Tab-separated table of C-alpha atoms in Angstrom:
chain	number	residue	atom	x	y	z
H	18	MET	CA	188.133	6.636	-62.595
H	19	THR	CA	189.713	5.802	-59.209
H	20	SER	CA	193.193	6.980	-58.206
H	21	ALA	CA	194.517	3.430	-58.530
H	22	THR	CA	193.059	3.126	-62.049
H	23	PHE	CA	194.640	6.443	-63.019
H	24	ILE	CA	198.034	5.291	-61.728
H	25	LEU	CA	197.561	1.996	-63.580
H	26	ALA	CA	197.054	3.978	-66.801
H	27	ILE	CA	200.237	5.972	-66.098
H	28	ASN	CA	202.124	2.715	-65.500
H	29	LEU	CA	200.837	1.370	-68.811
H	30	PHE	CA	202.076	4.438	-70.668
H	31	ALA	CA	205.414	4.416	-68.828
H	32	ALA	CA	205.992	0.709	-69.523
H	33	ALA	CA	205.306	1.219	-73.238
H	34	LEU	CA	207.643	4.215	-73.333
H	35	LEU	CA	210.418	2.318	-71.564
H	36	ALA	CA	210.023	-0.664	-73.900
H	37	ALA	CA	210.384	1.722	-76.850
H	38	SER	CA	213.472	3.301	-75.233
H	39	PHE	CA	215.241	-0.036	-74.786
H	40	LEU	CA	214.285	-1.119	-78.322
H	41	THR	CA	215.798	2.117	-79.625
H	42	LEU	CA	219.031	1.393	-77.765
H	43	ALA	CA	219.045	-2.127	-79.189
H	44	ALA	CA	218.546	-0.755	-82.718
H	45	LEU	CA	221.517	1.549	-82.185
H	46	GLY	CA	223.636	-1.443	-81.242
H	47	ALA	CA	223.834	-0.430	-77.581
H	48	ARG	CA	224.446	-3.683	-75.660
H	49	ARG	CA	221.983	-5.314	-78.054
H	50	SER	CA	221.170	-8.565	-76.231
H	51	ALA	CA	220.688	-6.823	-72.889
H	52	ALA	CA	218.579	-4.053	-74.436
H	53	HIS	CA	216.346	-6.555	-76.252
H	54	TRP	CA	215.634	-8.512	-73.076
H	55	LEU	CA	214.968	-5.344	-71.076
H	56	ALA	CA	212.612	-4.087	-73.790
H	57	PHE	CA	210.887	-7.490	-73.768
H	58	SER	CA	210.494	-7.183	-70.006
H	59	TYR	CA	208.594	-3.915	-70.318
H	60	VAL	CA	206.518	-5.226	-73.232
H	61	ILE	CA	205.452	-8.078	-70.946
H	62	GLY	CA	204.773	-5.428	-68.308
H	63	VAL	CA	202.329	-3.757	-70.681
H	64	GLY	CA	200.539	-7.098	-71.025
H	65	TYR	CA	200.362	-7.451	-67.261
H	66	LEU	CA	198.814	-3.997	-66.847
H	67	LEU	CA	196.216	-4.710	-69.524
H	68	ILE	CA	195.235	-7.973	-67.795
H	69	GLU	CA	195.136	-6.196	-64.425
H	70	ALA	CA	192.824	-3.528	-65.830
H	71	SER	CA	190.503	-6.166	-67.341
H	72	ILE	CA	189.986	-8.242	-64.178
H	73	PRO	CA	186.831	-6.320	-63.041
H	74	ALA	CA	185.096	-7.482	-66.233
H	75	PHE	CA	185.346	-11.169	-65.245
H	76	THR	CA	182.714	-12.833	-63.091
H	77	GLU	CA	185.150	-15.652	-62.254
H	78	PRO	CA	188.560	-13.968	-61.835
H	79	ARG	CA	190.662	-16.993	-60.832
H	80	LEU	CA	192.292	-17.453	-64.251
H	81	PRO	CA	192.879	-13.753	-65.107
H	82	VAL	CA	194.303	-13.126	-61.603
H	83	THR	CA	196.687	-16.064	-62.015
H	84	ALA	CA	197.544	-14.887	-65.543
H	85	ALA	CA	198.297	-11.359	-64.307
H	86	PHE	CA	200.558	-12.745	-61.600
H	87	ALA	CA	202.384	-15.078	-64.018
H	88	VAL	CA	202.846	-12.366	-66.671
H	89	PHE	CA	204.288	-9.865	-64.186
H	90	LEU	CA	206.608	-12.508	-62.745
H	91	ALA	CA	207.689	-13.334	-66.310
H	92	ALA	CA	208.485	-9.632	-66.805
H	93	THR	CA	210.819	-9.688	-63.789
H	94	ILE	CA	212.501	-12.827	-65.149
H	95	ALA	CA	213.054	-11.184	-68.544
H	96	LEU	CA	214.555	-8.185	-66.751
H	97	ASN	CA	216.909	-10.518	-64.871
H	98	ILE	CA	218.052	-12.117	-68.128
H	99	GLY	CA	218.699	-8.659	-69.570
H	100	LEU	CA	220.734	-7.760	-66.491
H	101	ALA	CA	222.729	-10.975	-66.839
H	102	HIS	CA	223.551	-10.141	-70.474
H	103	ASN	CA	224.672	-6.653	-69.546
H	104	TYR	CA	226.804	-7.760	-66.586
H	105	ASP	CA	228.222	-10.866	-68.317
H	106	VAL	CA	226.755	-13.221	-65.725
H	107	ALA	CA	225.095	-16.583	-66.402
H	108	ALA	CA	221.381	-16.188	-65.688
H	109	PRO	CA	219.666	-19.104	-63.863
H	110	ARG	CA	217.089	-19.388	-66.661
H	111	LEU	CA	215.870	-22.923	-65.983
H	112	ALA	CA	215.574	-22.280	-62.247
H	113	MET	CA	213.611	-19.074	-62.863
H	114	LEU	CA	211.304	-20.844	-65.347
H	115	LEU	CA	210.567	-23.620	-62.846
H	116	PHE	CA	210.008	-20.978	-60.166
H	117	LEU	CA	207.522	-19.218	-62.469
H	118	ILE	CA	205.550	-22.430	-63.012
H	119	VAL	CA	205.486	-23.418	-59.342
H	120	ALA	CA	204.670	-19.894	-58.095
H	121	SER	CA	201.835	-19.531	-60.627
H	122	LEU	CA	200.375	-22.883	-59.565
H	123	VAL	CA	200.553	-21.815	-55.909
H	124	VAL	CA	198.778	-18.525	-56.690
H	125	TYR	CA	196.061	-20.427	-58.543
H	126	LEU	CA	195.526	-22.741	-55.556
H	127	VAL	CA	195.653	-20.151	-52.751
H	128	GLN	CA	192.634	-18.353	-54.176
H	129	ASP	CA	190.569	-20.880	-52.240
H	130	MET	CA	191.918	-19.289	-49.049
H	131	PRO	CA	190.196	-16.282	-47.440
H	132	ARG	CA	191.071	-13.221	-49.492
H	133	GLN	CA	192.617	-11.317	-46.586
H	134	ALA	CA	194.649	-14.299	-45.337
H	135	LEU	CA	198.312	-13.415	-44.862
H	136	GLY	CA	199.432	-16.628	-46.573
H	137	ARG	CA	197.450	-15.755	-49.692
H	138	MET	CA	198.901	-12.250	-49.851
H	139	MET	CA	202.447	-13.546	-49.355
H	140	ALA	CA	201.974	-16.099	-52.144
H	141	TYR	CA	201.409	-13.134	-54.474
H	142	GLN	CA	204.194	-10.853	-53.300
H	143	LEU	CA	207.125	-12.988	-52.136
H	144	PRO	CA	207.887	-14.413	-55.621
H	145	TYR	CA	208.323	-10.839	-56.891
H	146	ALA	CA	210.633	-10.086	-53.973
H	147	ALA	CA	212.609	-13.243	-54.780
H	148	MET	CA	213.116	-12.186	-58.401
H	149	GLN	CA	214.321	-8.753	-57.285
H	150	LEU	CA	216.841	-10.498	-55.039
H	151	VAL	CA	217.959	-12.633	-57.984
H	152	ALA	CA	218.486	-9.407	-59.958
H	153	LEU	CA	220.494	-8.002	-57.060
H	154	GLY	CA	222.596	-11.178	-57.006
H	155	ILE	CA	223.296	-10.917	-60.740
H	156	VAL	CA	224.616	-7.361	-60.419
H	157	TRP	CA	226.514	-8.180	-57.228
H	158	SER	CA	228.226	-11.255	-58.706
H	159	SER	CA	229.499	-9.428	-61.791
H	160	LYS	CA	233.284	-9.339	-62.031
H	161	ARG	CA	233.139	-5.950	-63.690
H	162	ARG	CA	234.256	-2.954	-61.683
H	163	GLN	CA	231.144	-1.295	-60.304
H	164	SER	CA	230.527	2.439	-60.431
H	165	VAL	CA	228.070	4.701	-58.602
H	166	LEU	CA	225.247	3.735	-60.992
H	167	ASP	CA	225.777	0.027	-60.352
H	168	ARG	CA	225.783	0.544	-56.597
H	169	LEU	CA	222.621	2.645	-56.828
H	170	LEU	CA	220.976	-0.139	-58.818
H	171	LEU	CA	221.898	-2.617	-56.094
H	172	ILE	CA	220.299	-0.366	-53.482
H	173	VAL	CA	217.116	0.162	-55.514
H	174	LEU	CA	216.770	-3.559	-56.233
H	175	GLY	CA	217.174	-4.317	-52.536
H	176	LEU	CA	214.556	-1.725	-51.596
H	177	SER	CA	212.241	-3.021	-54.320
H	178	ALA	CA	212.504	-6.553	-52.899
H	179	LEU	CA	211.737	-5.138	-49.480
H	180	GLN	CA	208.650	-3.288	-50.692
H	181	PHE	CA	207.260	-6.438	-52.297
H	182	ALA	CA	207.871	-8.399	-49.094
H	183	SER	CA	206.173	-5.679	-47.040
H	184	LYS	CA	203.013	-5.427	-49.152
H	185	PRO	CA	201.034	-8.149	-47.328
H	186	PHE	CA	201.518	-6.223	-44.085
H	187	LEU	CA	200.816	-2.921	-45.824
H	188	ALA	CA	197.560	-4.335	-47.222
H	189	HIS	CA	196.516	-5.421	-43.731
H	190	ALA	CA	197.325	-1.947	-42.344
H	191	LEU	CA	195.273	-0.246	-45.087
H	192	GLY	CA	192.197	-2.413	-44.629
H	193	GLY	CA	192.917	-5.141	-47.167
H	194	TRP	CA	193.103	-5.296	-50.936
H	195	GLY	CA	189.409	-5.315	-51.695
H	196	ALA	CA	186.619	-7.723	-50.912
H	197	ASN	CA	187.220	-9.496	-54.238
H	198	PRO	CA	189.589	-9.176	-57.211
H	199	GLN	CA	187.085	-6.998	-59.070
H	200	SER	CA	187.141	-4.397	-56.281
H	201	TYR	CA	190.955	-4.327	-55.923
H	202	LEU	CA	191.365	-1.091	-57.926
H	203	GLN	CA	188.891	0.675	-55.610
H	204	SER	CA	190.917	-0.088	-52.466
H	205	ASN	CA	193.293	2.300	-50.710
H	206	TYR	CA	195.940	-0.408	-50.826
H	207	ALA	CA	195.750	-0.531	-54.654
H	208	MET	CA	196.541	3.173	-54.894
H	209	VAL	CA	199.531	2.878	-52.550
H	210	SER	CA	200.750	-0.359	-54.141
H	211	GLN	CA	200.507	0.995	-57.686
H	212	THR	CA	202.326	4.185	-56.638
H	213	MET	CA	205.147	2.256	-54.979
H	214	GLY	CA	205.410	-0.004	-57.993
H	215	THR	CA	205.643	2.990	-60.322
H	216	ILE	CA	208.394	4.627	-58.281
H	217	PHE	CA	210.563	1.521	-58.117
H	218	ALA	CA	209.907	0.460	-61.721
H	219	LEU	CA	210.903	3.906	-62.997
H	220	ALA	CA	213.963	4.032	-60.728
H	221	VAL	CA	215.187	0.643	-61.969
H	222	ALA	CA	214.436	1.499	-65.605
H	223	LEU	CA	216.172	4.882	-65.510
H	224	LEU	CA	219.225	3.384	-63.826
H	225	LEU	CA	219.337	0.613	-66.431
H	226	LEU	CA	219.075	3.138	-69.257
H	227	GLY	CA	221.940	5.095	-67.731
H	228	ILE	CA	224.047	1.964	-67.241
H	229	LEU	CA	223.432	0.780	-70.812
H	230	MET	CA	224.399	4.169	-72.206
H	231	ARG	CA	227.492	4.284	-70.004
H	232	ASP	CA	228.582	0.800	-71.072
H	233	THR	CA	227.879	1.582	-74.720
H	234	LEU	CA	230.003	4.726	-74.617
H	235	ALA	CA	232.762	2.811	-72.817
H	236	GLU	CA	232.719	0.107	-75.501
H	237	ALA	CA	232.837	2.744	-78.245
H	238	ALA	CA	235.771	4.455	-76.540
H	239	LEU	CA	237.564	1.126	-76.184
H	240	LYS	CA	237.039	0.273	-79.846
H	241	SER	CA	238.447	3.656	-80.846
H	242	GLU	CA	241.595	2.841	-78.834
H	243	VAL	CA	242.142	-0.691	-80.178
H	244	ASP	CA	244.080	-1.636	-83.308
H	245	ALA	CA	241.964	-4.007	-85.406
H	246	LEU	CA	244.797	-6.222	-86.673
H	247	SER	CA	246.784	-6.780	-83.484
H	248	ARG	CA	243.871	-6.305	-81.067
H	249	LEU	CA	246.246	-4.274	-78.922
H	250	LEU	CA	245.879	-0.618	-78.021
H	251	ASN	CA	246.605	1.761	-80.881
H	252	ARG	CA	248.984	4.687	-80.429
H	253	GLY	CA	246.345	7.008	-78.997
H	254	GLY	CA	244.972	4.327	-76.670
H	255	PHE	CA	248.457	3.383	-75.501
H	256	GLN	CA	249.427	6.974	-74.755
H	257	ALA	CA	246.200	7.564	-72.809
H	258	ARG	CA	246.562	4.394	-70.694
H	259	ALA	CA	250.303	4.824	-70.255
H	260	GLY	CA	249.803	8.399	-69.055
H	261	ILE	CA	247.401	7.168	-66.377
H	262	ALA	CA	249.814	4.404	-65.338
H	263	LEU	CA	252.714	6.849	-65.082
H	264	ARG	CA	250.754	9.233	-62.876
H	265	SER	CA	249.755	6.340	-60.623
H	266	ALA	CA	253.341	5.078	-60.411
H	267	ARG	CA	254.610	8.566	-59.565
H	268	LYS	CA	252.137	8.810	-56.673
H	269	GLN	CA	253.065	5.345	-55.407
H	270	GLY	CA	256.790	5.903	-55.847
H	271	VAL	CA	257.344	2.690	-57.831
H	272	PRO	CA	259.633	2.314	-60.857
H	273	VAL	CA	258.245	2.180	-64.380
H	274	SER	CA	260.022	1.055	-67.519
H	275	LEU	CA	259.140	1.176	-71.196
H	276	VAL	CA	260.023	-1.380	-73.847
H	277	LEU	CA	259.745	-0.464	-77.537
H	278	ALA	CA	259.924	-3.303	-80.056
H	279	ASP	CA	260.266	-3.159	-83.816
H	280	LEU	CA	259.946	-6.170	-86.119
H	281	ASP	CA	263.136	-6.637	-88.145
H	282	HIS	CA	263.115	-6.588	-91.969
H	283	PHE	CA	259.339	-6.278	-91.998
H	284	LYS	CA	259.202	-4.635	-95.427
H	285	ALA	CA	261.142	-7.571	-96.843
H	286	ILE	CA	258.556	-9.970	-95.431
H	287	ASN	CA	255.763	-8.059	-97.189
H	288	ASP	CA	257.749	-7.844	-100.422
H	289	ASN	CA	258.852	-11.482	-100.494
H	290	PHE	CA	255.899	-13.316	-98.977
H	291	GLY	CA	252.965	-10.905	-99.361
H	292	HIS	CA	251.075	-8.590	-97.065
H	293	ALA	CA	248.961	-11.424	-95.685
H	294	SER	CA	252.123	-13.010	-94.295
H	295	GLY	CA	253.192	-9.646	-92.910
H	296	ASP	CA	249.833	-9.307	-91.165
H	297	ARG	CA	250.263	-12.802	-89.749
H	298	VAL	CA	253.658	-11.860	-88.283
H	299	ILE	CA	252.054	-8.872	-86.565
H	300	GLU	CA	249.209	-11.042	-85.237
H	301	VAL	CA	251.643	-13.643	-83.882
H	302	PHE	CA	253.865	-11.059	-82.190
H	303	ALA	CA	250.852	-9.225	-80.734
H	304	GLY	CA	249.356	-12.494	-79.485
H	305	PHE	CA	252.674	-13.405	-77.898
H	306	LEU	CA	252.733	-10.051	-76.094
H	307	ARG	CA	249.147	-10.503	-74.852
H	308	ASP	CA	250.047	-13.906	-73.420
H	309	THR	CA	253.232	-12.586	-71.838
H	310	VAL	CA	252.350	-9.301	-70.177
H	311	ALA	CA	250.847	-8.976	-66.724
H	312	ARG	CA	247.432	-7.391	-66.100
H	313	ASN	CA	248.907	-4.073	-64.962
H	314	HIS	CA	251.100	-3.726	-68.054
H	315	VAL	CA	250.072	-1.443	-70.905
H	316	VAL	CA	250.778	-2.823	-74.369
H	317	GLY	CA	250.021	-1.330	-77.770
H	318	ARG	CA	250.853	-1.300	-81.448
H	319	ILE	CA	252.040	2.273	-81.939
H	320	GLY	CA	253.140	2.054	-85.577
H	321	GLY	CA	253.146	-0.283	-88.543
H	322	GLU	CA	255.513	-2.842	-87.029
H	323	GLU	CA	256.359	-1.034	-83.798
H	324	PHE	CA	255.050	-2.009	-80.372
H	325	ALA	CA	255.259	-0.545	-76.890
H	326	ILE	CA	255.000	-2.171	-73.470
H	327	LEU	CA	254.843	-0.073	-70.313
H	328	LEU	CA	255.893	-2.020	-67.220
H	329	PRO	CA	254.745	-0.432	-63.932
H	330	GLY	CA	256.665	-1.708	-60.924
H	331	THR	CA	259.636	-2.744	-63.091
H	332	ASN	CA	263.123	-1.229	-63.036
H	333	LEU	CA	265.525	-0.967	-65.958
H	334	THR	CA	267.370	-4.208	-65.239
H	335	SER	CA	264.201	-6.276	-65.012
H	336	ALA	CA	262.756	-4.585	-68.095
H	337	ARG	CA	265.892	-5.461	-70.065
H	338	LEU	CA	265.554	-9.105	-69.008
H	339	PHE	CA	261.854	-8.981	-69.936
H	340	ALA	CA	262.747	-7.668	-73.417
H	341	GLU	CA	265.464	-10.311	-73.795
H	342	GLY	CA	262.982	-13.035	-72.976
H	343	ILE	CA	260.549	-11.771	-75.628
H	344	ARG	CA	263.333	-11.390	-78.180
H	345	SER	CA	264.660	-14.892	-77.638
H	346	ALA	CA	261.258	-16.613	-77.528
H	347	PHE	CA	259.808	-14.784	-80.540
H	348	SER	CA	262.815	-15.558	-82.742
H	349	ALA	CA	262.128	-19.271	-82.181
H	350	LEU	CA	258.458	-19.146	-83.180
H	351	PRO	CA	257.393	-20.637	-86.520
H	352	ILE	CA	254.836	-18.514	-88.370
H	353	ASP	CA	252.196	-19.829	-90.755
H	354	GLY	CA	252.656	-18.597	-94.301
H	355	LEU	CA	256.440	-18.337	-94.038
H	356	PRO	CA	258.991	-21.037	-94.939
H	357	LYS	CA	259.629	-23.486	-92.109
H	358	ASP	CA	263.242	-22.431	-91.791
H	359	HIS	CA	262.363	-18.708	-91.737
H	360	ARG	CA	262.396	-17.053	-88.347
H	361	CYS	CA	261.300	-13.514	-87.600
H	362	THR	CA	263.176	-11.346	-85.135
H	363	ALA	CA	262.628	-8.037	-83.376
H	364	SER	CA	264.812	-5.273	-81.955
H	365	PHE	CA	264.157	-3.618	-78.601
H	366	GLY	CA	264.823	-0.333	-76.845
H	367	VAL	CA	264.331	-0.010	-73.078
H	368	SER	CA	264.158	3.040	-70.824
H	369	GLU	CA	263.220	3.650	-67.185
H	370	PHE	CA	260.953	6.512	-66.179
H	371	GLN	CA	262.587	9.416	-64.363
H	372	PRO	CA	260.583	11.752	-62.064
H	373	GLU	CA	261.508	14.860	-64.025
H	374	GLU	CA	260.262	13.600	-67.390
H	375	GLY	CA	256.940	12.850	-69.088
H	376	LEU	CA	255.721	10.038	-71.311
H	377	ALA	CA	257.047	11.729	-74.450
H	378	ASP	CA	260.557	11.897	-72.942
H	379	LEU	CA	260.383	8.271	-71.833
H	380	MET	CA	259.309	7.163	-75.310
H	381	ARG	CA	261.973	9.298	-76.984
H	382	ARG	CA	264.753	7.677	-74.947
H	383	ALA	CA	263.400	4.172	-75.590
H	384	ASP	CA	263.140	5.028	-79.291
H	385	ASP	CA	266.761	6.206	-79.323
H	386	ALA	CA	267.794	2.925	-77.720
H	387	LEU	CA	265.719	1.015	-80.286
H	388	TYR	CA	267.455	2.923	-83.088
H	389	GLY	CA	270.755	1.865	-81.547
H	390	ALA	CA	269.672	-1.778	-81.601
H	391	LYS	CA	268.690	-1.489	-85.270
H	392	LYS	CA	271.930	0.226	-86.160
H	393	ALA	CA	273.993	-2.380	-84.300
H	394	GLY	CA	272.596	-5.225	-86.398
H	395	ARG	CA	269.020	-5.884	-85.151
H	396	ASP	CA	267.695	-8.811	-83.094
H	397	GLN	CA	269.017	-7.374	-79.837
H	398	VAL	CA	268.133	-5.214	-76.860
H	399	LYS	CA	269.580	-1.795	-76.079
H	400	VAL	CA	268.871	0.200	-72.948
H	401	SER	CA	268.794	3.918	-72.298
H	402	GLY	CA	270.499	5.263	-69.218
H	403	SER	CA	270.144	8.776	-67.806
H	404	PRO	CA	267.791	11.155	-69.648
H	405	LEU	CA	270.619	13.698	-69.572
H	406	GLY	CA	272.783	11.545	-71.774
H	407	LEU	CA	271.801	8.377	-73.569
H	408	VAL	CA	273.960	5.455	-72.569
H	409	LYS	CA	273.300	2.375	-74.677
H	410	SER	CA	274.363	-0.955	-73.327
H	411	SER	CA	273.701	-3.890	-75.557
H	412	THR	CA	272.827	-7.415	-74.653
H	413	SER	CA	273.749	-10.414	-76.718
H	414	PRO	CA	272.095	-10.658	-80.137
H	415	SER	CA	270.615	-13.822	-81.580
H	416	ASN	CA	273.379	-16.022	-80.250
H	417	GLY	CA	272.910	-14.594	-76.738
H	418	PRO	CA	270.729	-15.808	-73.889
H	419	SER	CA	267.836	-17.974	-74.916
H	420	GLY	CA	265.215	-19.996	-73.125
H	421	LEU	CA	264.851	-17.377	-70.380
H	422	ASN	CA	262.241	-18.278	-67.813
H	423	PHE	CA	260.110	-15.128	-67.627
H	424	ASN	CA	256.465	-14.411	-66.989
H	425	GLY	CA	256.207	-10.758	-67.976
H	426	LYS	CA	255.890	-9.493	-64.439
H	427	GLY	CA	259.308	-7.795	-64.309
């Protein structure tokens, strides 16, 4: 057994192991579509290695050589589709399929050229380099925030494309890639090429495994922080995100305000119209908040019918106007399942963050203001002044300002 054959056997084992690893992740629900395509890529890779190992047995190797090329190129395309699923990018599937057909036809035809001709070698290697560049483009074009692992993957994909592009010159430097396809595995170039391929294939695979696991854990953490009914952050998720936002605002020296909202007479809605109608009211109010808040705002459902909105970069006056806009607009919304003339309202408490306090203090003051709004007759906004002494100032209730032009940006 030559060194190149031994490395080929290692690659075969590694490809099978990686396919099994990605299938296991898919079975566990870890980014299922991406994991399935990545597993499929390495299954195809196993097929390529088996064809590659069988080429010496053929007296006329044109078809098996072309098949090996096409199968390996198909493996890189499957990997690209898996990457696209994981990074939420549209994969150029049709373009890659046409590229596979054309490149395979070219490889079939160039076998009439002298074996050591540079053009023939490039016809084999440049399509692989192109697919690695497509993979790099998929990761690069993702709108998701990229971490160290993503940047490392970009680097490895770039280097992998470079090593494919350099192989024709490497083959020339090492004395060629064998007098014929059957003698390829006995050449010095085969040993170097197989080794390089193993290193880059393992690097890409291990990075992808790490990225899939990272994204899976992030999705699980997000689901644990999201309320199923409202699809807003739950209390724990809100407190975690709000704490981060407060620390950031303190460093930047910008104001932060908190709005607490509580749906009025919610128990009566459940009692008179049923819990399904009550759930619908929560869904409508939560959806209204999602459409209203800015991207840097933190919004959550922190109790049965209680909601919280943290407004970084917003002072108390602007936060009060923000709450008034929500109050006025929500009270005018019709809700399916309730009588046409029935309108739901909400009460609001507003407080502005002070440097000497924490999130719990900010929420306590907003809650005190909210209690004041409830006590004063509901469907209104109350604000909290200094943390040393609560000063409630009310805005107009239902017959107050309406039709405010606000966009949730403070």
